[in-house]
Amino acid sequence: MHSPACRRETRFSLASVRLLLLMGALFAPPITGCARDASVGKREHPQPTKRDSAPPRKSLSAITSAAAVRSCRPDILPRLTDITDDAGIHFRRYDDIGRLHRIQESLGGGVALFDYDGDGRLDIFLPNGRRLGSSSADKNYPNHFYRRGPSGRFAEVADLAGLRHDGFCHGCAVGDYNSDGFDDLYVTALDRNVLWRNNGDGTFTDVTRESGAQTPRWSSSAAFADLNRDGDLDLYVVNYLDASEHSPRLCPHPSSPDGYLQCAPETFPAADDAFFLSDGRGAFHECARQAGAWAPDGKGLGVVVFDANGDRRPDIYVANDGTPNFLFIHKGQQQPSEDSPLPADIKIPKFQEQAALMGAAMNRHGLAEAGMGVACGDYDGDGRLDLFVTHFFLETNTLYRNRSGNGFADVTHQAGLEAPSQRMLAFGAKFFDYDNDGGLDIFVANGHVDDRRWRNEPYAMRPQIFRNTGGGRFDEVSSWAGSYFQETWLGRGVAVGDLDDDGDRDIVVSHQRRRPAVLRNDTPSHGNSVILKLIGRRSSRSPFGVRLEAEISGAKLVRQLVGGGSFLSASEQTIHVGLDDQPRLSALRIEWPSGATDQLSDIPCGRCVVIEGLGYVFSR
């Protein structure tokens, strides 16, 4: 039963409805974001308080910076229920982990959450490994793809969808690169990356070779984004090490029970990252060096594309393993040189690597750490996007606070995140608002890369969740979050999205040696939300980089749809705005990557589609 404070409203034009139908953008299942109704397992939630009247509205320009910081609700503890078995997810990733401790065994895989068939329900893709050193004909370890049905349970459809690939796969990136209304899938691998074009009929076609998006290097994470702002999605691929699986480098260790210890990344040369520009005709052209989006000795594992300095242009941040991180700042456009193999009509962006200059290359002690995953979001409510980078055992994770777009400061200690991460080895991480109070909390997946229990290092580790208490600080609340947090896992990829259509953020975590975890958000007494699916017209249809300023009762929240993020994973392509106990967004300003701006007002809680230049339509 829906709360009367959140009754559904419809505001759209006939033209916008036609466009939505043509683009396959309407959401089919009833979704409110107000009164919860779980699809997998039933539960009751208290109804939000009805407001007799909405507070007077202000224009966004009139909101002061002091009022822009939303107060958090430190009294609400998270509750995440592991529903993996009930949801029908039966998968165990294979990484060929053995007694030789080869470095290729340790990376694991990610997870992608996206609606591949336009039915309004999120589906789950999980890449798999295979036997190391085997031929490409080894078909015993396929990728798994789960389609969510109307009941909320998932069914395996990888073969039906054509997502078979016999490589040693790791990461996922999702985006509609050809703007046909259906999201496409890019998967990174140890041997051969794959670009699967969504055919719109429930199947995919491997177009890697014909599109030019292949790379011969060991790839980890990837991100779609429109990096030259021409309306077409480009692709940045982070590569890791130059390491052979057929003649692997081994590191003997006399004290190890197996006689070996995993070799450190510094014993391998780095593999250069790749930057593919789209020509708008279905082809990609590698131009990392021409664009300046390249630096030596990267050993990258995580990537996120976001606006680092507030100039409304996309910048690229790469978390490197044991070497300084990269931050490629967008400096404008350039045309191809006369001897360039690129098409003459393609716009090449200009980047400069400025991570050290902007304080995001190393920690506050001047040390390069083992960067794994990266989360991006405005955790302190000041309107600027911050970074959270995960690291190795006996290091700490690092929170980089954005200082007015002029650089970053390591505030890990001040935020209360230093001590809880020191004896963890973290991979996937996401900023997410678990209680819909408007403040971004943090989820972290942990697990060692090598079994070193013989020297008193933990192997499997507990995951962690940190509650945003306001004032720039976090408290660890893992012990109260559910049974999943009491177990130890080899955590790797993390993706978030609304899997049960109840208006909050659920989580899927990939693991090594064990099944993944589908975590339904059952946090009690949490508030309302608006979930926005944004569709570009002049911008790319998947408008990575779109920036929102949302006004809620006089306070302002800033959100951006970033490209990439977490570790090897792709989250749902929506922007979630927690409203706490408010029934609506007072005002919403949307800055699209094309430069266009939309102003909306009085948006009630729930899920809606927003089309560039055409306003919004609530889902049915």
XYZ file of C-alpha atoms in Angstrom:
620
model
C 0.000 0.000 0.000
C 1.474 3.327 -1.069
C 1.848 6.188 1.361
C -0.427 9.120 0.487
C 2.592 11.399 1.018
C 4.231 9.682 -1.956
C 1.316 9.173 -4.326
C 2.361 8.819 -7.925
C 2.283 11.834 -10.202
C 2.715 11.927 -13.969
C 4.218 14.887 -15.815
C 5.072 14.336 -19.426
C 4.328 15.348 -22.966
C 3.108 13.088 -25.762
C 6.445 13.552 -27.505
C 8.368 12.375 -24.461
C 6.201 9.272 -24.125
C 6.754 8.391 -27.761
C 10.481 8.828 -27.325
C 10.496 6.648 -24.229
C 8.609 3.887 -25.982
C 10.947 4.040 -28.942
C 13.996 3.952 -26.701
C 12.722 1.163 -24.497
C 13.113 3.314 -21.430
C 9.859 2.820 -19.527
C 10.205 0.702 -16.399
C 7.712 -2.145 -16.302
C 7.326 -3.169 -12.643
C 5.663 -0.898 -10.100
C 8.369 0.955 -8.203
C 7.685 3.544 -5.582
C 10.715 4.359 -3.493
C 8.135 5.303 -0.846
C 6.246 2.277 0.448
C 8.473 -0.793 0.125
C 7.378 -4.098 -1.364
C 10.110 -6.726 -1.667
C 9.995 -9.068 -4.635
C 12.222 -11.735 -3.121
C 10.838 -12.516 0.302
C 8.138 -10.358 1.888
C 8.676 -7.876 4.657
C 6.843 -4.936 6.124
C 8.198 -1.427 6.427
C 6.825 1.481 8.422
C 5.182 4.154 6.321
C 6.819 7.575 6.051
C 5.261 10.464 7.915
C 2.795 12.427 5.854
C 3.523 16.136 5.601
C 0.525 18.450 5.705
C 2.241 20.945 3.457
C 5.485 21.159 1.563
C 8.019 23.737 2.780
C 8.451 26.899 0.723
C 10.854 26.438 -2.180
C 14.007 28.372 -2.882
C 15.858 28.611 -6.148
C 19.003 26.522 -6.228
C 21.123 29.600 -6.709
C 19.823 30.963 -3.413
C 20.983 28.004 -1.354
C 24.024 28.893 0.695
C 26.968 26.564 1.098
C 26.231 26.257 4.799
C 22.731 24.959 4.092
C 23.979 22.646 1.382
C 25.160 19.935 3.774
C 22.402 17.481 4.587
C 22.259 16.179 8.131
C 22.778 12.415 8.410
C 20.836 9.992 10.588
C 23.460 8.327 12.826
C 20.758 6.421 14.724
C 19.806 4.100 11.852
C 21.835 0.889 11.594
C 22.059 -1.026 8.308
C 20.456 -4.388 7.725
C 21.532 -6.290 4.608
C 20.053 -9.761 4.113
C 21.902 -12.386 2.063
C 19.242 -13.741 -0.339
C 21.601 -15.368 -2.869
C 20.161 -18.879 -2.677
C 16.544 -17.734 -2.535
C 17.141 -15.485 -5.536
C 18.356 -18.449 -7.615
C 21.993 -17.386 -8.012
C 24.158 -20.501 -8.245
C 27.659 -19.586 -9.360
C 31.142 -20.143 -8.050
C 33.958 -18.362 -9.827
C 36.896 -20.485 -10.968
C 40.374 -18.919 -10.721
C 42.518 -22.072 -10.872
C 43.972 -21.290 -7.445
C 46.720 -23.818 -6.736
C 49.967 -24.480 -4.951
C 52.166 -22.349 -7.233
C 50.645 -19.024 -6.061
C 50.652 -17.492 -9.556
C 49.730 -13.813 -9.528
C 47.029 -14.369 -12.153
C 45.069 -16.391 -9.592
C 44.461 -13.444 -7.301
C 42.544 -10.811 -9.288
C 39.146 -12.482 -9.276
C 36.118 -11.059 -11.028
C 33.578 -8.301 -10.866
C 29.838 -7.995 -11.357
C 27.594 -5.959 -13.660
C 24.033 -4.884 -12.832
C 22.002 -3.713 -15.833
C 18.649 -4.198 -17.527
C 19.679 -5.864 -20.759
C 16.212 -6.538 -22.187
C 14.340 -3.364 -21.247
C 11.830 -5.043 -18.933
C 12.611 -2.676 -16.054
C 14.341 -5.271 -13.881
C 18.055 -5.428 -13.130
C 19.932 -8.482 -14.363
C 23.281 -9.785 -13.070
C 26.387 -10.648 -15.108
C 29.265 -12.525 -13.436
C 32.491 -13.126 -15.406
C 34.351 -16.377 -14.876
C 37.954 -17.553 -15.054
C 39.317 -20.805 -16.469
C 42.315 -23.101 -16.150
C 45.515 -21.094 -16.434
C 47.737 -22.111 -19.312
C 44.913 -23.917 -21.090
C 43.862 -23.291 -24.659
C 41.045 -20.992 -25.641
C 38.978 -24.105 -26.350
C 38.469 -24.727 -22.621
C 34.703 -24.374 -22.332
C 34.268 -25.741 -18.816
C 34.062 -22.390 -17.014
C 31.560 -20.108 -18.768
C 30.482 -16.660 -17.701
C 27.121 -16.539 -15.946
C 24.272 -14.174 -16.724
C 21.112 -14.107 -14.622
C 17.861 -12.562 -15.828
C 15.452 -11.413 -13.153
C 11.890 -12.563 -13.629
C 8.610 -11.008 -12.428
C 8.733 -13.062 -9.209
C 12.100 -11.586 -8.278
C 14.013 -14.826 -8.855
C 16.851 -15.042 -11.348
C 17.298 -17.539 -14.182
C 20.558 -18.368 -15.968
C 20.427 -17.081 -19.577
C 24.089 -16.757 -20.618
C 23.787 -19.290 -23.435
C 20.476 -17.890 -24.662
C 21.934 -14.381 -24.644
C 25.111 -15.416 -26.468
C 27.470 -14.326 -23.676
C 29.756 -17.343 -23.879
C 33.453 -16.580 -23.834
C 36.221 -19.013 -23.019
C 38.735 -16.501 -21.695
C 39.941 -15.759 -18.186
C 37.561 -12.851 -17.579
C 37.755 -10.187 -14.867
C 35.972 -6.846 -15.221
C 32.783 -5.338 -16.638
C 31.724 -2.009 -18.124
C 28.190 -1.249 -19.297
C 26.946 1.487 -21.614
C 24.864 2.042 -24.739
C 27.775 2.766 -27.055
C 25.665 2.755 -30.255
C 22.674 4.663 -28.780
C 20.077 2.100 -29.859
C 18.313 2.000 -26.474
C 19.932 -1.194 -25.181
C 22.993 -1.364 -22.943
C 26.089 -3.075 -24.298
C 28.691 -4.986 -22.284
C 32.490 -4.801 -22.307
C 34.372 -7.522 -20.414
C 38.076 -7.421 -19.598
C 40.261 -10.510 -19.431
C 43.712 -11.919 -18.942
C 43.858 -12.907 -22.593
C 41.217 -11.243 -24.810
C 38.713 -8.542 -23.925
C 35.246 -8.727 -25.445
C 32.747 -6.071 -26.558
C 29.262 -7.536 -26.740
C 26.734 -5.474 -28.684
C 23.198 -5.790 -27.357
C 20.941 -6.746 -30.280
C 17.762 -5.622 -28.505
C 16.132 -9.033 -28.813
C 17.643 -10.658 -25.712
C 20.887 -11.619 -27.430
C 24.386 -10.167 -27.802
C 26.937 -10.263 -30.625
C 30.707 -10.245 -30.145
C 31.867 -7.181 -32.114
C 35.307 -6.852 -30.534
C 37.320 -7.293 -33.685
C 35.138 -5.265 -36.036
C 34.832 -2.404 -33.527
C 38.587 -2.207 -32.870
C 38.118 -2.400 -29.083
C 40.548 -5.286 -28.572
C 43.749 -5.044 -26.552
C 46.380 -7.794 -26.177
C 47.238 -6.826 -22.586
C 46.078 -8.152 -19.209
C 43.132 -5.875 -18.504
C 41.422 -5.247 -15.174
C 38.795 -2.482 -14.911
C 37.160 -0.435 -17.669
C 34.875 2.603 -17.925
C 32.552 3.972 -20.584
C 32.287 7.776 -20.785
C 32.039 10.491 -23.427
C 35.580 11.775 -23.053
C 35.626 14.144 -26.034
C 32.036 15.317 -25.467
C 30.819 14.585 -28.982
C 27.758 12.593 -27.879
C 29.330 9.141 -28.358
C 30.601 6.859 -25.616
C 34.343 6.258 -25.491
C 36.102 3.548 -23.493
C 39.026 3.644 -21.075
C 40.599 0.256 -20.272
C 42.947 -0.159 -17.318
C 45.664 -2.756 -17.839
C 47.668 -4.445 -15.114
C 50.905 -6.388 -15.590
C 52.961 -7.861 -18.389
C 52.760 -11.423 -17.048
C 52.520 -14.690 -18.965
C 50.073 -17.374 -17.887
C 51.855 -20.013 -19.979
C 55.275 -19.509 -18.387
C 54.345 -17.815 -15.105
C 56.911 -16.190 -12.887
C 57.132 -18.083 -9.588
C 58.601 -16.923 -6.298
C 59.915 -19.749 -4.079
C 59.736 -19.181 -0.327
C 61.312 -21.658 2.094
C 58.800 -21.063 4.888
C 55.670 -21.469 2.763
C 53.888 -24.840 3.153
C 53.623 -24.996 -0.660
C 57.180 -23.790 -1.230
C 55.995 -20.624 -2.983
C 54.711 -17.144 -2.196
C 52.854 -14.990 -4.686
C 55.274 -12.707 -6.512
C 54.864 -9.004 -5.754
C 53.581 -6.727 -8.561
C 56.884 -4.804 -8.566
C 58.599 -7.871 -10.038
C 56.578 -7.433 -13.262
C 56.608 -4.695 -15.893
C 53.447 -2.626 -16.126
C 50.982 -3.051 -18.985
C 50.017 0.276 -20.583
C 46.390 1.363 -20.322
C 44.252 1.814 -23.446
C 41.956 4.683 -24.436
C 39.451 4.026 -27.226
C 37.702 6.964 -28.892
C 34.426 6.270 -30.669
C 33.959 7.592 -34.194
C 30.165 7.470 -33.836
C 29.897 4.789 -36.497
C 30.458 1.733 -34.316
C 34.263 1.745 -34.374
C 36.798 2.581 -31.660
C 40.300 4.012 -32.177
C 43.075 3.667 -29.596
C 44.701 7.033 -28.881
C 45.945 7.034 -25.281
C 49.298 8.628 -26.100
C 47.908 11.139 -28.588
C 45.334 12.263 -26.040
C 47.826 12.428 -23.161
C 45.787 9.847 -21.238
C 48.855 7.723 -20.659
C 51.695 7.596 -18.142
C 54.392 4.955 -17.575
C 54.470 2.233 -14.917
C 50.807 2.240 -14.042
C 49.797 -1.302 -12.995
C 46.201 -0.174 -12.840
C 43.360 -2.000 -11.110
C 40.597 0.587 -10.621
C 39.280 3.468 -12.710
C 36.635 6.157 -12.449
C 35.740 8.988 -14.849
C 34.394 12.071 -13.062
C 34.753 15.837 -12.816
C 37.727 16.292 -10.486
C 38.112 20.074 -10.598
C 34.610 21.413 -11.170
C 35.144 22.583 -14.758
C 32.343 20.303 -16.042
C 34.740 18.212 -18.119
C 35.457 14.496 -17.621
C 38.716 13.566 -15.909
C 40.156 10.048 -15.485
C 41.427 8.627 -12.189
C 43.335 5.313 -12.124
C 44.184 3.422 -8.922
C 47.576 1.751 -9.421
C 48.994 -1.219 -7.552
C 52.152 -0.126 -5.720
C 52.879 2.854 -7.973
C 51.502 6.419 -7.815
C 47.934 6.770 -9.006
C 47.071 8.698 -12.174
C 44.716 11.647 -12.525
C 44.334 12.753 -16.142
C 42.837 16.255 -16.200
C 40.856 17.265 -19.267
C 42.424 20.311 -20.933
C 40.324 20.764 -24.067
C 40.220 19.346 -27.589
C 42.617 18.892 -30.484
C 42.391 17.699 -34.063
C 44.308 14.656 -35.332
C 47.693 15.395 -36.821
C 48.198 14.951 -40.551
C 50.012 11.645 -40.049
C 47.482 10.356 -37.509
C 45.658 7.106 -38.371
C 42.534 8.479 -36.692
C 39.591 9.708 -38.811
C 39.898 13.393 -39.662
C 36.507 14.260 -38.153
C 37.198 12.767 -34.728
C 37.788 15.094 -31.782
C 40.762 14.122 -29.639
C 40.601 15.305 -26.027
C 43.744 16.682 -24.398
C 44.677 15.326 -20.970
C 47.527 16.045 -18.562
C 48.523 13.683 -15.773
C 48.333 15.749 -12.537
C 47.731 13.281 -9.710
C 50.767 14.399 -7.689
C 50.017 18.076 -8.307
C 46.440 17.571 -7.104
C 47.334 15.438 -4.091
C 45.757 12.168 -5.247
C 48.815 10.185 -6.335
C 49.946 9.006 -2.881
C 48.815 9.093 0.724
C 49.512 11.942 3.132
C 52.861 10.368 4.061
C 54.033 10.583 0.449
C 53.827 6.824 -0.069
C 52.423 5.062 -3.116
C 50.054 2.345 -1.970
C 48.610 -0.790 -3.551
C 45.541 0.787 -5.138
C 42.785 -1.718 -5.884
C 39.290 -0.228 -6.156
C 38.006 3.328 -6.175
C 34.718 4.880 -5.088
C 33.625 8.382 -6.053
C 30.977 10.622 -4.493
C 30.274 13.764 -2.473
C 30.416 12.248 1.003
C 30.598 15.573 2.907
C 27.857 17.434 1.063
C 29.979 20.322 -0.172
C 29.091 19.842 -3.835
C 32.472 18.392 -4.867
C 33.257 14.769 -5.733
C 35.631 12.948 -3.398
C 37.590 9.695 -3.826
C 37.955 6.600 -1.665
C 40.705 4.160 -2.689
C 41.176 0.652 -1.279
C 44.588 -0.811 -0.462
C 46.709 -3.749 0.695
C 47.048 -5.484 4.048
C 48.807 -3.301 6.684
C 48.202 -0.230 4.538
C 45.036 1.777 5.054
C 42.312 2.682 2.644
C 42.534 6.348 1.678
C 39.817 8.985 1.616
C 40.735 11.931 -0.596
C 38.593 14.996 0.111
C 38.117 17.332 -2.827
C 39.231 20.851 -1.896
C 37.119 23.196 -4.017
C 38.307 21.504 -7.192
C 41.889 22.645 -6.515
C 43.198 19.279 -5.403
C 42.635 16.578 -2.836
C 43.603 16.083 0.788
C 44.079 12.715 2.492
C 41.601 12.910 5.389
C 41.481 9.191 6.187
C 42.460 9.634 9.810
C 40.119 12.557 10.470
C 37.229 10.632 8.918
C 37.726 7.635 11.229
C 38.611 5.275 8.363
C 42.283 4.620 9.116
C 42.327 2.103 11.974
C 39.422 -0.079 10.724
C 41.183 -0.727 7.406
C 44.754 -1.356 8.514
C 44.465 -5.127 8.902
C 42.244 -5.545 5.864
C 43.060 -6.033 2.200
C 40.291 -4.263 0.324
C 39.082 -4.424 -3.269
C 35.608 -3.285 -4.350
C 34.126 -0.217 -2.638
C 31.081 1.949 -3.215
C 29.649 5.117 -1.764
C 25.944 4.442 -1.265
C 23.140 5.775 0.908
C 21.864 2.697 2.744
C 19.216 4.512 4.821
C 17.995 7.141 2.328
C 19.040 10.010 4.611
C 20.964 11.820 1.865
C 24.427 11.051 3.298
C 26.748 8.680 1.428
C 27.881 5.638 3.421
C 30.627 3.206 2.339
C 30.654 -0.528 1.607
C 34.007 -2.346 1.272
C 34.750 -5.929 0.159
C 37.878 -7.461 1.735
C 40.031 -10.533 1.149
C 43.717 -11.368 0.765
C 45.404 -12.105 -2.562
C 47.440 -15.018 -1.181
C 46.965 -17.617 1.542
C 49.528 -16.569 4.148
C 47.843 -17.882 7.251
C 51.044 -19.723 8.060
C 52.581 -16.365 8.935
C 49.549 -15.098 10.839
C 47.981 -13.048 8.038
C 44.248 -13.527 7.515
C 43.140 -14.940 4.163
C 39.351 -14.583 3.977
C 38.149 -11.386 5.676
C 34.956 -9.751 6.852
C 33.326 -7.133 4.634
C 32.785 -3.689 6.118
C 30.129 -1.013 6.066
C 30.742 2.519 7.326
C 27.923 4.839 8.354
C 28.196 8.513 7.460
C 27.586 10.322 10.758
C 27.894 13.828 9.311
C 30.698 16.310 9.866
C 32.990 14.364 7.546
C 33.220 11.276 9.776
C 32.288 7.613 9.505
C 31.594 4.872 12.031
C 32.019 1.194 11.239
C 28.669 -0.561 11.753
C 29.476 -3.923 10.172
C 28.630 -5.897 13.307
C 24.980 -4.788 13.120
C 24.538 -5.197 9.367
C 23.582 -8.891 9.192
C 24.948 -12.422 9.091
C 26.907 -11.866 5.872
C 29.152 -9.452 7.758
C 29.919 -12.058 10.427
C 31.488 -14.429 7.897
C 34.840 -14.141 6.147
C 35.134 -13.989 2.365
C 37.622 -13.354 -0.421
C 35.783 -10.251 -1.574
C 36.475 -8.674 -4.967
C 33.947 -6.794 -7.126
C 31.054 -4.718 -5.742
C 28.050 -3.272 -7.580
C 24.964 -1.496 -6.216
C 21.442 -1.101 -7.549
C 17.792 -1.480 -6.631
C 17.294 -5.209 -7.202
C 13.863 -5.510 -5.599
C 12.319 -2.236 -6.777
C 11.694 -0.795 -3.321
C 13.640 2.449 -3.630
C 16.824 1.625 -1.713
C 20.265 0.354 -2.733
C 21.003 -3.358 -2.709
C 24.477 -4.820 -3.215
C 26.025 -7.702 -5.160
C 29.545 -8.817 -4.192
C 31.742 -11.246 -6.117
C 34.079 -13.573 -4.251
C 36.855 -16.002 -4.964
C 36.423 -19.690 -4.014
C 32.785 -19.127 -2.970
C 29.489 -18.001 -4.449
C 28.696 -14.273 -4.829
C 26.442 -12.513 -2.345
C 23.180 -10.796 -3.253
C 22.453 -8.477 -0.325
C 18.930 -7.093 -0.038
C 18.717 -3.825 1.855
C 16.294 -4.394 4.746
C 17.384 -1.395 6.808
C 14.432 -0.587 9.094
C 12.740 2.788 9.412
C 14.572 4.370 6.501
C 13.148 7.171 4.439
C 12.025 7.964 0.934
C 14.085 8.314 -2.221
C 14.026 9.349 -5.842
C 15.807 7.103 -8.336
C 16.520 8.849 -11.628
C 17.180 7.090 -14.910
C 18.710 9.712 -17.192
C 18.600 9.489 -20.980
C 20.659 11.779 -23.159
C 19.636 13.182 -26.529
C 22.379 15.640 -27.491
C 24.488 13.913 -24.860
C 25.253 10.226 -25.121
C 22.177 8.150 -24.421
C 24.125 6.749 -21.442
C 25.026 10.210 -20.135
C 28.020 9.472 -17.928
C 29.145 12.764 -16.454
C 25.646 14.202 -15.992
C 25.558 16.312 -12.815
C 22.558 16.830 -10.544
C 21.893 19.459 -7.900
C 18.893 18.347 -5.870
C 17.129 20.598 -3.376
C 15.384 18.903 -0.459
C 13.759 21.210 2.084
C 16.348 23.932 1.529
C 19.397 21.663 1.552
C 21.361 20.691 -1.538
C 22.734 17.346 -2.661
C 25.121 16.965 -5.605
C 25.375 13.697 -7.509
C 27.121 12.682 -10.726
C 26.740 9.602 -12.897
C 30.379 8.533 -13.071
C 31.985 6.107 -15.489
C 33.547 3.023 -13.919
C 34.188 2.912 -10.184
C 34.453 0.137 -7.588
C 36.657 -2.784 -8.743
C 36.050 -4.710 -11.982
C 32.338 -3.870 -11.696
C 29.461 -1.866 -13.155
C 26.606 -0.627 -10.963
C 23.086 0.297 -12.022
C 23.137 3.410 -14.232
C 20.789 5.481 -12.116
C 21.249 8.293 -9.624
C 19.769 7.664 -6.196
C 18.790 10.630 -4.035
C 17.828 9.890 -0.430
C 15.033 12.167 0.794
C 14.982 11.096 4.455
C 11.367 11.743 5.572
C 10.567 14.249 2.823
C 7.976 13.276 0.201
C 9.584 15.028 -2.766
C 12.497 16.855 -4.321
C 11.784 20.564 -4.144
C 13.931 21.352 -7.172
C 16.350 19.595 -9.457
C 18.972 21.102 -11.743
C 20.490 18.762 -14.323
C 23.682 19.663 -16.183
C 24.081 17.308 -19.128
C 27.455 16.438 -20.727
C 26.335 18.313 -23.866
C 26.205 21.541 -21.846
C 22.406 21.666 -21.837
C 20.626 22.331 -18.529
C 17.207 21.214 -17.314
C 15.362 22.659 -14.314
C 12.637 20.516 -12.702
C 10.581 21.015 -9.553
C 8.216 19.187 -7.198
C 9.402 15.666 -8.048
C 7.649 13.155 -5.763
C 9.500 10.176 -4.388
C 9.732 7.101 -6.587
C 11.526 6.136 -9.776
C 11.408 8.292 -12.869
C 12.936 8.629 -16.302
C 14.452 12.000 -17.209
C 15.061 12.771 -20.872
C 17.431 15.549 -21.839
C 15.366 18.576 -22.784
C 11.981 16.849 -22.396
C 11.359 16.614 -18.655
C 10.476 13.481 -16.743
C 8.032 10.599 -16.714
C 7.322 8.400 -13.707
C 7.452 4.663 -14.190
C 4.215 2.748 -14.303
